[in-house]
JSON list of C-alpha atoms in Angstrom, two decimals:
[
{"chain": "A", "resi": 1, "resn": "MET", "atom": "CA", "xyz": [-0.17, -0.13, 0.01]},
{"chain": "A", "resi": 2, "resn": "ARG", "atom": "CA", "xyz": [1.32, 3.64, -0.96]},
{"chain": "A", "resi": 3, "resn": "ARG", "atom": "CA", "xyz": [2.56, 5.54, 2.12]},
{"chain": "A", "resi": 4, "resn": "ALA", "atom": "CA", "xyz": [0.63, 8.84, 2.53]},
{"chain": "A", "resi": 5, "resn": "MET", "atom": "CA", "xyz": [2.36, 11.33, -0.03]},
{"chain": "A", "resi": 6, "resn": "GLU", "atom": "CA", "xyz": [1.01, 14.40, -1.25]},
{"chain": "A", "resi": 7, "resn": "ILE", "atom": "CA", "xyz": [0.51, 14.52, -5.01]},
{"chain": "A", "resi": 8, "resn": "THR", "atom": "CA", "xyz": [-0.24, 17.25, -7.73]},
{"chain": "A", "resi": 9, "resn": "LEU", "atom": "CA", "xyz": [-1.56, 16.76, -10.95]},
{"chain": "A", "resi": 10, "resn": "ASP", "atom": "CA", "xyz": [-0.15, 18.75, -13.54]},
{"chain": "A", "resi": 11, "resn": "ASP", "atom": "CA", "xyz": [0.15, 19.65, -17.18]},
{"chain": "A", "resi": 12, "resn": "ILE", "atom": "CA", "xyz": [3.38, 18.95, -19.16]},
{"chain": "A", "resi": 13, "resn": "LEU", "atom": "CA", "xyz": [4.46, 19.98, -22.44]},
{"chain": "A", "resi": 14, "resn": "TYR", "atom": "CA", "xyz": [1.52, 22.25, -23.17]},
{"chain": "A", "resi": 15, "resn": "GLY", "atom": "CA", "xyz": [-0.98, 20.01, -21.28]},
{"chain": "A", "resi": 16, "resn": "LYS", "atom": "CA", "xyz": [-0.28, 16.66, -24.00]},
{"chain": "A", "resi": 17, "resn": "LEU", "atom": "CA", "xyz": [1.15, 15.03, -21.08]},
{"chain": "A", "resi": 18, "resn": "LYS", "atom": "CA", "xyz": [-0.81, 14.38, -17.22]},
{"chain": "A", "resi": 19, "resn": "LEU", "atom": "CA", "xyz": [1.20, 13.61, -14.91]},
{"chain": "A", "resi": 20, "resn": "LYS", "atom": "CA", "xyz": [0.63, 13.00, -11.29]},
{"chain": "A", "resi": 21, "resn": "GLN", "atom": "CA", "xyz": [3.94, 13.54, -9.28]},
{"chain": "A", "resi": 22, "resn": "PRO", "atom": "CA", "xyz": [4.89, 14.18, -5.45]},
{"chain": "A", "resi": 23, "resn": "LEU", "atom": "CA", "xyz": [4.67, 17.61, -4.12]},
{"chain": "A", "resi": 24, "resn": "HIS", "atom": "CA", "xyz": [7.71, 17.00, -2.00]},
{"chain": "A", "resi": 25, "resn": "GLY", "atom": "CA", "xyz": [9.98, 14.62, -3.90]},
{"chain": "A", "resi": 26, "resn": "PRO", "atom": "CA", "xyz": [11.41, 14.22, -7.71]},
{"chain": "A", "resi": 27, "resn": "ARG", "atom": "CA", "xyz": [9.66, 16.65, -9.94]},
{"chain": "A", "resi": 28, "resn": "VAL", "atom": "CA", "xyz": [9.67, 17.53, -13.72]},
{"chain": "A", "resi": 29, "resn": "SER", "atom": "CA", "xyz": [12.26, 20.15, -14.44]},
{"chain": "A", "resi": 30, "resn": "VAL", "atom": "CA", "xyz": [14.00, 21.94, -17.24]},
{"chain": "A", "resi": 31, "resn": "ASP", "atom": "CA", "xyz": [16.05, 19.51, -16.77]},
{"chain": "A", "resi": 32, "resn": "THR", "atom": "CA", "xyz": [13.73, 16.23, -17.66]},
{"chain": "A", "resi": 33, "resn": "VAL", "atom": "CA", "xyz": [12.48, 18.33, -20.52]},
{"chain": "A", "resi": 34, "resn": "LEU", "atom": "CA", "xyz": [15.48, 18.75, -22.17]},
{"chain": "A", "resi": 35, "resn": "LEU", "atom": "CA", "xyz": [16.76, 15.15, -21.52]},
{"chain": "A", "resi": 36, "resn": "SER", "atom": "CA", "xyz": [13.43, 13.60, -23.45]},
{"chain": "A", "resi": 37, "resn": "TRP", "atom": "CA", "xyz": [14.38, 16.17, -26.01]},
{"chain": "A", "resi": 38, "resn": "PHE", "atom": "CA", "xyz": [18.37, 15.33, -26.53]},
{"chain": "A", "resi": 39, "resn": "VAL", "atom": "CA", "xyz": [17.32, 11.56, -26.58]},
{"chain": "A", "resi": 40, "resn": "ARG", "atom": "CA", "xyz": [17.53, 10.18, -29.91]},
{"chain": "A", "resi": 41, "resn": "LEU", "atom": "CA", "xyz": [15.61, 6.48, -30.67]},
{"chain": "A", "resi": 42, "resn": "ARG", "atom": "CA", "xyz": [14.90, 4.20, -33.54]},
{"chain": "A", "resi": 43, "resn": "SER", "atom": "CA", "xyz": [11.71, 2.53, -34.19]},
{"chain": "A", "resi": 44, "resn": "LYS", "atom": "CA", "xyz": [12.70, -1.04, -32.95]},
{"chain": "A", "resi": 45, "resn": "ASP", "atom": "CA", "xyz": [14.74, 0.35, -29.77]},
{"chain": "A", "resi": 46, "resn": "ARG", "atom": "CA", "xyz": [14.20, -0.94, -26.12]},
{"chain": "A", "resi": 47, "resn": "VAL", "atom": "CA", "xyz": [14.57, 1.43, -24.11]},
{"chain": "A", "resi": 48, "resn": "MET", "atom": "CA", "xyz": [15.15, 1.51, -20.03]},
{"chain": "A", "resi": 49, "resn": "GLU", "atom": "CA", "xyz": [14.87, 4.57, -18.06]},
{"chain": "A", "resi": 50, "resn": "LEU", "atom": "CA", "xyz": [17.18, 4.28, -14.93]},
{"chain": "A", "resi": 51, "resn": "GLY", "atom": "CA", "xyz": [15.46, 6.04, -11.83]},
{"chain": "A", "resi": 52, "resn": "THR", "atom": "CA", "xyz": [12.31, 6.66, -13.12]},
{"chain": "A", "resi": 53, "resn": "ALA", "atom": "CA", "xyz": [10.34, 8.44, -10.70]},
{"chain": "A", "resi": 54, "resn": "SER", "atom": "CA", "xyz": [6.80, 9.64, -11.63]},
{"chain": "A", "resi": 55, "resn": "GLY", "atom": "CA", "xyz": [7.68, 7.99, -15.35]},
{"chain": "A", "resi": 56, "resn": "ALA", "atom": "CA", "xyz": [7.67, 11.41, -16.70]},
{"chain": "A", "resi": 57, "resn": "VAL", "atom": "CA", "xyz": [10.76, 10.98, -19.22]},
{"chain": "A", "resi": 58, "resn": "ALA", "atom": "CA", "xyz": [9.75, 7.23, -20.47]},
{"chain": "A", "resi": 59, "resn": "LEU", "atom": "CA", "xyz": [5.75, 8.70, -20.81]},
{"chain": "A", "resi": 60, "resn": "ILE", "atom": "CA", "xyz": [7.85, 11.59, -22.55]},
{"chain": "A", "resi": 61, "resn": "LEU", "atom": "CA", "xyz": [9.61, 9.35, -25.16]},
{"chain": "A", "resi": 62, "resn": "ALA", "atom": "CA", "xyz": [6.57, 6.92, -25.35]},
{"chain": "A", "resi": 63, "resn": "LYS", "atom": "CA", "xyz": [4.73, 10.33, -26.88]},
{"chain": "A", "resi": 64, "resn": "ARG", "atom": "CA", "xyz": [7.36, 11.59, -28.77]},
{"chain": "A", "resi": 65, "resn": "TRP", "atom": "CA", "xyz": [8.61, 8.08, -30.49]},
{"chain": "A", "resi": 66, "resn": "GLN", "atom": "CA", "xyz": [5.61, 6.72, -31.43]},
{"chain": "A", "resi": 67, "resn": "LYS", "atom": "CA", "xyz": [6.72, 3.68, -33.22]},
{"chain": "A", "resi": 68, "resn": "VAL", "atom": "CA", "xyz": [8.90, 2.43, -30.21]},
{"chain": "A", "resi": 69, "resn": "SER", "atom": "CA", "xyz": [7.03, 0.26, -28.43]},
{"chain": "A", "resi": 70, "resn": "ALA", "atom": "CA", "xyz": [9.13, -1.40, -25.41]},
{"chain": "A", "resi": 71, "resn": "ILE", "atom": "CA", "xyz": [9.80, 1.08, -23.09]},
{"chain": "A", "resi": 72, "resn": "LYS", "atom": "CA", "xyz": [10.51, 0.17, -19.50]},
{"chain": "A", "resi": 73, "resn": "GLY", "atom": "CA", "xyz": [11.38, 2.36, -16.19]},
{"chain": "A", "resi": 74, "resn": "ILE", "atom": "CA", "xyz": [12.63, 1.33, -12.51]},
{"chain": "A", "resi": 75, "resn": "ASP", "atom": "CA", "xyz": [12.70, 2.97, -9.47]},
{"chain": "A", "resi": 76, "resn": "ILE", "atom": "CA", "xyz": [13.81, 1.86, -5.27]},
{"chain": "A", "resi": 77, "resn": "GLN", "atom": "CA", "xyz": [10.60, 3.82, -4.20]},
{"chain": "A", "resi": 78, "resn": "GLU", "atom": "CA", "xyz": [7.62, 1.50, -4.90]},
{"chain": "A", "resi": 79, "resn": "GLU", "atom": "CA", "xyz": [5.28, 4.51, -4.40]},
{"chain": "A", "resi": 80, "resn": "LEU", "atom": "CA", "xyz": [6.99, 6.14, -7.17]},
{"chain": "A", "resi": 81, "resn": "ILE", "atom": "CA", "xyz": [6.30, 2.95, -9.24]},
{"chain": "A", "resi": 82, "resn": "GLU", "atom": "CA", "xyz": [2.48, 3.09, -8.76]},
{"chain": "A", "resi": 83, "resn": "ILE", "atom": "CA", "xyz": [2.45, 6.97, -9.54]},
{"chain": "A", "resi": 84, "resn": "ALA", "atom": "CA", "xyz": [4.19, 6.04, -12.28]},
{"chain": "A", "resi": 85, "resn": "ARG", "atom": "CA", "xyz": [1.87, 2.93, -13.30]},
{"chain": "A", "resi": 86, "resn": "GLU", "atom": "CA", "xyz": [-1.11, 5.60, -13.17]},
{"chain": "A", "resi": 87, "resn": "ASN", "atom": "CA", "xyz": [0.17, 7.88, -14.87]},
{"chain": "A", "resi": 88, "resn": "ALA", "atom": "CA", "xyz": [1.12, 5.29, -18.02]},
{"chain": "A", "resi": 89, "resn": "LEU", "atom": "CA", "xyz": [-2.71, 4.27, -17.63]},
{"chain": "A", "resi": 90, "resn": "ALA", "atom": "CA", "xyz": [-4.10, 7.89, -17.43]},
{"chain": "A", "resi": 91, "resn": "ASN", "atom": "CA", "xyz": [-1.62, 8.99, -20.81]},
{"chain": "A", "resi": 92, "resn": "ASP", "atom": "CA", "xyz": [-3.03, 5.70, -22.47]},
{"chain": "A", "resi": 93, "resn": "LEU", "atom": "CA", "xyz": [0.66, 4.48, -22.87]},
{"chain": "A", "resi": 94, "resn": "GLU", "atom": "CA", "xyz": [0.50, 1.30, -20.60]},
{"chain": "A", "resi": 95, "resn": "ASP", "atom": "CA", "xyz": [0.76, -0.84, -23.61]},
{"chain": "A", "resi": 96, "resn": "ARG", "atom": "CA", "xyz": [4.55, 0.97, -24.61]},
{"chain": "A", "resi": 97, "resn": "VAL", "atom": "CA", "xyz": [5.36, 1.64, -21.39]},
{"chain": "A", "resi": 98, "resn": "THR", "atom": "CA", "xyz": [6.12, -0.44, -18.08]},
{"chain": "A", "resi": 99, "resn": "PHE", "atom": "CA", "xyz": [7.27, 0.27, -14.61]},
{"chain": "A", "resi": 100, "resn": "GLU", "atom": "CA", "xyz": [8.88, -1.97, -12.04]},
{"chain": "A", "resi": 101, "resn": "ARG", "atom": "CA", "xyz": [10.80, -1.52, -8.69]},
{"chain": "A", "resi": 102, "resn": "GLY", "atom": "CA", "xyz": [14.46, -2.11, -8.92]},
{"chain": "A", "resi": 103, "resn": "ASP", "atom": "CA", "xyz": [17.56, -1.23, -7.40]},
{"chain": "A", "resi": 104, "resn": "VAL", "atom": "CA", "xyz": [20.45, -0.34, -9.92]},
{"chain": "A", "resi": 105, "resn": "ARG", "atom": "CA", "xyz": [22.73, -1.88, -7.74]},
{"chain": "A", "resi": 106, "resn": "GLU", "atom": "CA", "xyz": [21.10, -4.90, -8.19]},
{"chain": "A", "resi": 107, "resn": "ILE", "atom": "CA", "xyz": [20.24, -4.54, -12.03]},
{"chain": "A", "resi": 108, "resn": "SER", "atom": "CA", "xyz": [21.02, -8.42, -12.86]},
{"chain": "A", "resi": 109, "resn": "ALA", "atom": "CA", "xyz": [18.20, -9.06, -11.12]},
{"chain": "A", "resi": 110, "resn": "ILE", "atom": "CA", "xyz": [15.71, -7.48, -12.99]},
{"chain": "A", "resi": 111, "resn": "CYS", "atom": "CA", "xyz": [17.00, -7.81, -16.58]},
{"chain": "A", "resi": 112, "resn": "PRO", "atom": "CA", "xyz": [19.45, -10.15, -18.14]},
{"chain": "A", "resi": 113, "resn": "PRO", "atom": "CA", "xyz": [22.30, -8.63, -19.53]},
{"chain": "A", "resi": 114, "resn": "GLN", "atom": "CA", "xyz": [22.82, -6.77, -22.92]},
{"chain": "A", "resi": 115, "resn": "THR", "atom": "CA", "xyz": [18.88, -6.57, -23.59]},
{"chain": "A", "resi": 116, "resn": "PHE", "atom": "CA", "xyz": [18.31, -2.62, -24.47]},
{"chain": "A", "resi": 117, "resn": "ASP", "atom": "CA", "xyz": [19.62, -0.40, -27.43]},
{"chain": "A", "resi": 118, "resn": "ALA", "atom": "CA", "xyz": [19.35, 2.82, -25.04]},
{"chain": "A", "resi": 119, "resn": "VAL", "atom": "CA", "xyz": [19.60, 3.62, -21.38]},
{"chain": "A", "resi": 120, "resn": "VAL", "atom": "CA", "xyz": [18.18, 7.10, -19.99]},
{"chain": "A", "resi": 121, "resn": "VAL", "atom": "CA", "xyz": [18.81, 8.65, -16.88]},
{"chain": "A", "resi": 122, "resn": "ASN", "atom": "CA", "xyz": [18.69, 11.83, -14.63]},
{"chain": "A", "resi": 123, "resn": "PRO", "atom": "CA", "xyz": [21.12, 10.78, -12.01]},
{"chain": "A", "resi": 124, "resn": "PRO", "atom": "CA", "xyz": [21.38, 12.35, -8.63]},
{"chain": "A", "resi": 125, "resn": "TYR", "atom": "CA", "xyz": [23.39, 15.62, -8.99]},
{"chain": "A", "resi": 126, "resn": "ASP", "atom": "CA", "xyz": [24.99, 15.22, -5.75]},
{"chain": "A", "resi": 127, "resn": "GLU", "atom": "CA", "xyz": [26.71, 12.25, -4.30]},
{"chain": "A", "resi": 128, "resn": "ALA", "atom": "CA", "xyz": [25.81, 11.97, -0.31]},
{"chain": "A", "resi": 129, "resn": "SER", "atom": "CA", "xyz": [29.28, 12.48, 0.85]},
{"chain": "A", "resi": 130, "resn": "LYS", "atom": "CA", "xyz": [29.64, 15.59, -0.84]},
{"chain": "A", "resi": 131, "resn": "SER", "atom": "CA", "xyz": [26.20, 17.20, 0.37]},
{"chain": "A", "resi": 132, "resn": "ARG", "atom": "CA", "xyz": [24.30, 18.04, 2.86]},
{"chain": "A", "resi": 133, "resn": "THR", "atom": "CA", "xyz": [21.42, 15.18, 2.73]},
{"chain": "A", "resi": 134, "resn": "SER", "atom": "CA", "xyz": [18.04, 16.36, 2.52]},
{"chain": "A", "resi": 135, "resn": "PRO", "atom": "CA", "xyz": [15.48, 15.57, 5.95]},
{"chain": "A", "resi": 136, "resn": "LYS", "atom": "CA", "xyz": [13.18, 14.31, 3.10]},
{"chain": "A", "resi": 137, "resn": "GLU", "atom": "CA", "xyz": [14.19, 10.71, 1.83]},
{"chain": "A", "resi": 138, "resn": "GLY", "atom": "CA", "xyz": [12.33, 11.04, -1.60]},
{"chain": "A", "resi": 139, "resn": "VAL", "atom": "CA", "xyz": [14.39, 14.25, -2.21]},
{"chain": "A", "resi": 140, "resn": "ALA", "atom": "CA", "xyz": [17.33, 12.89, -0.87]},
{"chain": "A", "resi": 141, "resn": "LEU", "atom": "CA", "xyz": [17.28, 9.51, -3.09]},
{"chain": "A", "resi": 142, "resn": "ALA", "atom": "CA", "xyz": [16.68, 11.73, -5.91]},
{"chain": "A", "resi": 143, "resn": "LYS", "atom": "CA", "xyz": [18.75, 14.56, -5.68]},
{"chain": "A", "resi": 144, "resn": "GLN", "atom": "CA", "xyz": [21.62, 13.40, -3.43]},
{"chain": "A", "resi": 145, "resn": "GLY", "atom": "CA", "xyz": [23.04, 9.95, -4.25]},
{"chain": "A", "resi": 146, "resn": "ILE", "atom": "CA", "xyz": [21.86, 8.14, -1.06]},
{"chain": "A", "resi": 147, "resn": "ALA", "atom": "CA", "xyz": [20.34, 4.91, -2.97]},
{"chain": "A", "resi": 148, "resn": "CYS", "atom": "CA", "xyz": [23.38, 4.60, -6.02]},
{"chain": "A", "resi": 149, "resn": "THR", "atom": "CA", "xyz": [26.51, 6.94, -7.08]},
{"chain": "A", "resi": 150, "resn": "LEU", "atom": "CA", "xyz": [27.44, 7.86, -10.88]},
{"chain": "A", "resi": 151, "resn": "GLU", "atom": "CA", "xyz": [29.50, 4.83, -10.95]},
{"chain": "A", "resi": 152, "resn": "ASP", "atom": "CA", "xyz": [26.63, 2.74, -9.64]},
{"chain": "A", "resi": 153, "resn": "VAL", "atom": "CA", "xyz": [24.42, 4.06, -12.47]},
{"chain": "A", "resi": 154, "resn": "ILE", "atom": "CA", "xyz": [27.20, 3.64, -15.44]},
{"chain": "A", "resi": 155, "resn": "ARG", "atom": "CA", "xyz": [27.98, -0.14, -14.40]},
{"chain": "A", "resi": 156, "resn": "ALA", "atom": "CA", "xyz": [24.46, -0.63, -14.79]},
{"chain": "A", "resi": 157, "resn": "SER", "atom": "CA", "xyz": [24.19, 0.75, -17.97]},
{"chain": "A", "resi": 158, "resn": "PHE", "atom": "CA", "xyz": [26.94, -0.85, -19.19]},
{"chain": "A", "resi": 159, "resn": "TYR", "atom": "CA", "xyz": [25.41, -4.42, -18.17]},
{"chain": "A", "resi": 160, "resn": "LEU", "atom": "CA", "xyz": [21.79, -3.38, -19.79]},
{"chain": "A", "resi": 161, "resn": "LEU", "atom": "CA", "xyz": [23.18, -2.20, -23.04]},
{"chain": "A", "resi": 162, "resn": "LYS", "atom": "CA", "xyz": [23.86, -3.99, -26.48]},
{"chain": "A", "resi": 163, "resn": "ASP", "atom": "CA", "xyz": [27.52, -3.05, -27.69]},
{"chain": "A", "resi": 164, "resn": "ARG", "atom": "CA", "xyz": [27.57, 0.08, -29.29]},
{"chain": "A", "resi": 165, "resn": "GLY", "atom": "CA", "xyz": [24.11, 0.54, -27.37]},
{"chain": "A", "resi": 166, "resn": "ARG", "atom": "CA", "xyz": [23.70, 4.33, -25.67]},
{"chain": "A", "resi": 167, "resn": "LEU", "atom": "CA", "xyz": [23.57, 5.85, -22.80]},
{"chain": "A", "resi": 168, "resn": "TYR", "atom": "CA", "xyz": [21.91, 9.19, -22.52]},
{"chain": "A", "resi": 169, "resn": "MET", "atom": "CA", "xyz": [22.25, 11.37, -19.20]},
{"chain": "A", "resi": 170, "resn": "VAL", "atom": "CA", "xyz": [21.58, 15.08, -18.15]},
{"chain": "A", "resi": 171, "resn": "LEU", "atom": "CA", "xyz": [24.27, 15.98, -15.27]},
{"chain": "A", "resi": 172, "resn": "ARG", "atom": "CA", "xyz": [25.40, 18.80, -13.32]},
{"chain": "A", "resi": 173, "resn": "ALA", "atom": "CA", "xyz": [28.07, 20.58, -15.60]},
{"chain": "A", "resi": 174, "resn": "LYS", "atom": "CA", "xyz": [30.61, 20.93, -12.73]},
{"chain": "A", "resi": 175, "resn": "ARG", "atom": "CA", "xyz": [30.77, 16.99, -12.57]},
{"chain": "A", "resi": 176, "resn": "THR", "atom": "CA", "xyz": [31.70, 16.46, -16.22]},
{"chain": "A", "resi": 177, "resn": "SER", "atom": "CA", "xyz": [35.64, 15.71, -15.56]},
{"chain": "A", "resi": 178, "resn": "GLU", "atom": "CA", "xyz": [34.24, 13.24, -12.97]},
{"chain": "A", "resi": 179, "resn": "LEU", "atom": "CA", "xyz": [31.35, 11.75, -15.67]},
{"chain": "A", "resi": 180, "resn": "CYS", "atom": "CA", "xyz": [33.97, 11.34, -18.67]},
{"chain": "A", "resi": 181, "resn": "TYR", "atom": "CA", "xyz": [36.63, 9.30, -16.25]},
{"chain": "A", "resi": 182, "resn": "LEU", "atom": "CA", "xyz": [33.61, 7.47, -15.08]},
{"chain": "A", "resi": 183, "resn": "LEU", "atom": "CA", "xyz": [32.55, 6.70, -18.72]},
{"chain": "A", "resi": 184, "resn": "GLU", "atom": "CA", "xyz": [35.99, 5.82, -20.01]},
{"chain": "A", "resi": 185, "resn": "LYS", "atom": "CA", "xyz": [36.93, 3.14, -16.89]},
{"chain": "A", "resi": 186, "resn": "ASN", "atom": "CA", "xyz": [33.55, 1.47, -17.90]},
{"chain": "A", "resi": 187, "resn": "ARG", "atom": "CA", "xyz": [34.49, 1.32, -21.66]},
{"chain": "A", "resi": 188, "resn": "MET", "atom": "CA", "xyz": [31.42, 3.68, -22.24]},
{"chain": "A", "resi": 189, "resn": "PRO", "atom": "CA", "xyz": [32.74, 6.42, -23.93]},
{"chain": "A", "resi": 190, "resn": "LEU", "atom": "CA", "xyz": [31.46, 9.81, -24.74]},
{"chain": "A", "resi": 191, "resn": "LYS", "atom": "CA", "xyz": [29.80, 10.59, -28.42]},
{"chain": "A", "resi": 192, "resn": "ARG", "atom": "CA", "xyz": [27.80, 13.72, -27.65]},
{"chain": "A", "resi": 193, "resn": "LEU", "atom": "CA", "xyz": [28.18, 16.45, -25.43]},
{"chain": "A", "resi": 194, "resn": "LYS", "atom": "CA", "xyz": [25.62, 19.63, -25.27]},
{"chain": "A", "resi": 195, "resn": "ILE", "atom": "CA", "xyz": [26.10, 22.30, -22.56]},
{"chain": "A", "resi": 196, "resn": "VAL", "atom": "CA", "xyz": [23.42, 23.91, -21.17]},
{"chain": "A", "resi": 197, "resn": "TYR", "atom": "CA", "xyz": [23.80, 27.52, -19.67]},
{"chain": "A", "resi": 198, "resn": "PRO", "atom": "CA", "xyz": [21.02, 29.40, -17.75]},
{"chain": "A", "resi": 199, "resn": "LYS", "atom": "CA", "xyz": [21.81, 32.21, -20.26]},
{"chain": "A", "resi": 200, "resn": "PRO", "atom": "CA", "xyz": [24.43, 34.32, -22.17]},
{"chain": "A", "resi": 201, "resn": "LYS", "atom": "CA", "xyz": [27.79, 35.08, -20.02]},
{"chain": "A", "resi": 202, "resn": "THR", "atom": "CA", "xyz": [26.95, 32.83, -17.64]},
{"chain": "A", "resi": 203, "resn": "GLU", "atom": "CA", "xyz": [28.31, 29.60, -16.25]},
{"chain": "A", "resi": 204, "resn": "ALA", "atom": "CA", "xyz": [27.07, 26.04, -17.35]},
{"chain": "A", "resi": 205, "resn": "SER", "atom": "CA", "xyz": [24.15, 24.49, -15.53]},
{"chain": "A", "resi": 206, "resn": "VAL", "atom": "CA", "xyz": [24.39, 20.88, -16.68]},
{"chain": "A", "resi": 207, "resn": "VAL", "atom": "CA", "xyz": [25.53, 18.89, -19.59]},
{"chain": "A", "resi": 208, "resn": "LEU", "atom": "CA", "xyz": [23.50, 16.76, -21.88]},
{"chain": "A", "resi": 209, "resn": "ILE", "atom": "CA", "xyz": [25.78, 13.38, -23.01]},
{"chain": "A", "resi": 210, "resn": "GLU", "atom": "CA", "xyz": [25.51, 10.28, -25.14]},
{"chain": "A", "resi": 211, "resn": "ALA", "atom": "CA", "xyz": [27.70, 7.53, -24.35]},
{"chain": "A", "resi": 212, "resn": "ARG", "atom": "CA", "xyz": [28.07, 4.26, -26.18]},
{"chain": "A", "resi": 213, "resn": "ARG", "atom": "CA", "xyz": [28.78, 0.91, -24.62]},
{"chain": "A", "resi": 214, "resn": "ASN", "atom": "CA", "xyz": [32.37, -0.61, -26.28]},
{"chain": "A", "resi": 215, "resn": "ALA", "atom": "CA", "xyz": [32.68, 2.36, -28.88]},
{"chain": "A", "resi": 216, "resn": "GLY", "atom": "CA", "xyz": [35.42, 4.00, -30.67]},
{"chain": "A", "resi": 217, "resn": "ARG", "atom": "CA", "xyz": [36.57, 7.12, -29.66]},
{"chain": "A", "resi": 218, "resn": "GLY", "atom": "CA", "xyz": [35.47, 10.28, -31.23]},
{"chain": "A", "resi": 219, "resn": "LEU", "atom": "CA", "xyz": [33.24, 13.19, -29.89]},
{"chain": "A", "resi": 220, "resn": "ARG", "atom": "CA", "xyz": [30.54, 15.34, -31.55]},
{"chain": "A", "resi": 221, "resn": "LEU", "atom": "CA", "xyz": [30.08, 18.75, -29.38]},
{"chain": "A", "resi": 222, "resn": "GLU", "atom": "CA", "xyz": [27.06, 20.04, -30.20]},
{"chain": "A", "resi": 223, "resn": "PRO", "atom": "CA", "xyz": [26.28, 24.02, -30.21]},
{"chain": "A", "resi": 224, "resn": "PRO", "atom": "CA", "xyz": [25.41, 24.98, -26.65]},
{"chain": "A", "resi": 225, "resn": "LEU", "atom": "CA", "xyz": [21.70, 25.87, -25.42]},
{"chain": "A", "resi": 226, "resn": "PHE", "atom": "CA", "xyz": [20.76, 28.56, -23.65]},
{"chain": "A", "resi": 227, "resn": "ILE", "atom": "CA", "xyz": [17.77, 28.80, -21.55]},
{"chain": "A", "resi": 228, "resn": "CYS", "atom": "CA", "xyz": [16.95, 32.04, -21.36]},
{"chain": "A", "resi": 229, "resn": "ASP", "atom": "CA", "xyz": [18.42, 35.36, -23.73]},
{"chain": "A", "resi": 230, "resn": "GLU", "atom": "CA", "xyz": [20.35, 38.54, -22.35]},
{"chain": "A", "resi": 231, "resn": "LYS", "atom": "CA", "xyz": [17.00, 39.97, -21.79]},
{"chain": "A", "resi": 232, "resn": "GLY", "atom": "CA", "xyz": [15.83, 36.92, -19.48]},
{"chain": "A", "resi": 233, "resn": "ASP", "atom": "CA", "xyz": [13.56, 35.91, -22.61]},
{"chain": "A", "resi": 234, "resn": "TYR", "atom": "CA", "xyz": [13.30, 31.82, -23.12]},
{"chain": "A", "resi": 235, "resn": "THR", "atom": "CA", "xyz": [15.31, 31.14, -25.98]},
{"chain": "A", "resi": 236, "resn": "PRO", "atom": "CA", "xyz": [13.63, 29.34, -29.33]},
{"chain": "A", "resi": 237, "resn": "GLU", "atom": "CA", "xyz": [15.33, 26.60, -28.93]},
{"chain": "A", "resi": 238, "resn": "LEU", "atom": "CA", "xyz": [14.02, 25.72, -25.12]},
{"chain": "A", "resi": 239, "resn": "LEU", "atom": "CA", "xyz": [10.47, 26.61, -26.21]},
{"chain": "A", "resi": 240, "resn": "ALA", "atom": "CA", "xyz": [11.34, 23.87, -28.97]},
{"chain": "A", "resi": 241, "resn": "ALA", "atom": "CA", "xyz": [12.15, 21.36, -26.21]},
{"chain": "A", "resi": 242, "resn": "TYR", "atom": "CA", "xyz": [8.80, 21.58, -24.77]},
{"chain": "A", "resi": 243, "resn": "GLU", "atom": "CA", "xyz": [7.30, 20.81, -28.15]},
{"chain": "A", "resi": 244, "resn": "LEU", "atom": "CA", "xyz": [6.10, 17.47, -28.50]},
{"chain": "A", "resi": 245, "resn": "GLU", "atom": "CA", "xyz": [7.18, 16.37, -32.07]},
{"chain": "A", "resi": 246, "resn": "GLU", "atom": "CA", "xyz": [6.11, 12.89, -32.79]},
{"chain": "A", "resi": 247, "resn": "ASN", "atom": "CA", "xyz": [8.53, 10.33, -34.93]}
]
């Protein structure tokens, strides 16, 4: 039975997706939308989202990539998995998107190895040892890595992906060096990188990356994305990420 949890019902992507999500805990943000927009899928891809929370990324991908019929999301919190399943039903996506409770540190108990073409993840931005842990468990799990480290996520992705399978991730820009080191260490070289800035003349906030399992080296550095222009208005590229162009 779900523990008492305050829930909101929100319109995502200009109302194209109805989403229940916890009031206190992992919620849809600009980073959620940008990650979903950055992902590139093929019609026969099998897709896994690690740390799915309320299922937003998995469900956006299903809306955007209509021909992809096998999307799965896992999360360590059973309460969130229940919400994600309700969201799939509410958006008529339950036949293409499934959710299951699972711990990325025990990924072999969930799926056989090398069964997915793409893994998508918005991992905790901070390590538990390097930040003050939130007293709210849902927030701490989602943002502060108390249940898994960045390397745990990368190792799980390597296990799940076929050779040349793609890992898509959004992460704080300040952790890019650490991320590149862990990807190389785990035979997941970086292939695409897009840097996101709040506005011109500011430090980067996050990076969007695509890495590939057992791929050769060679990086495509994409043009940067600015969330706002110098006047503080949202940029056309940011607004385009909220449009749902179905593929």
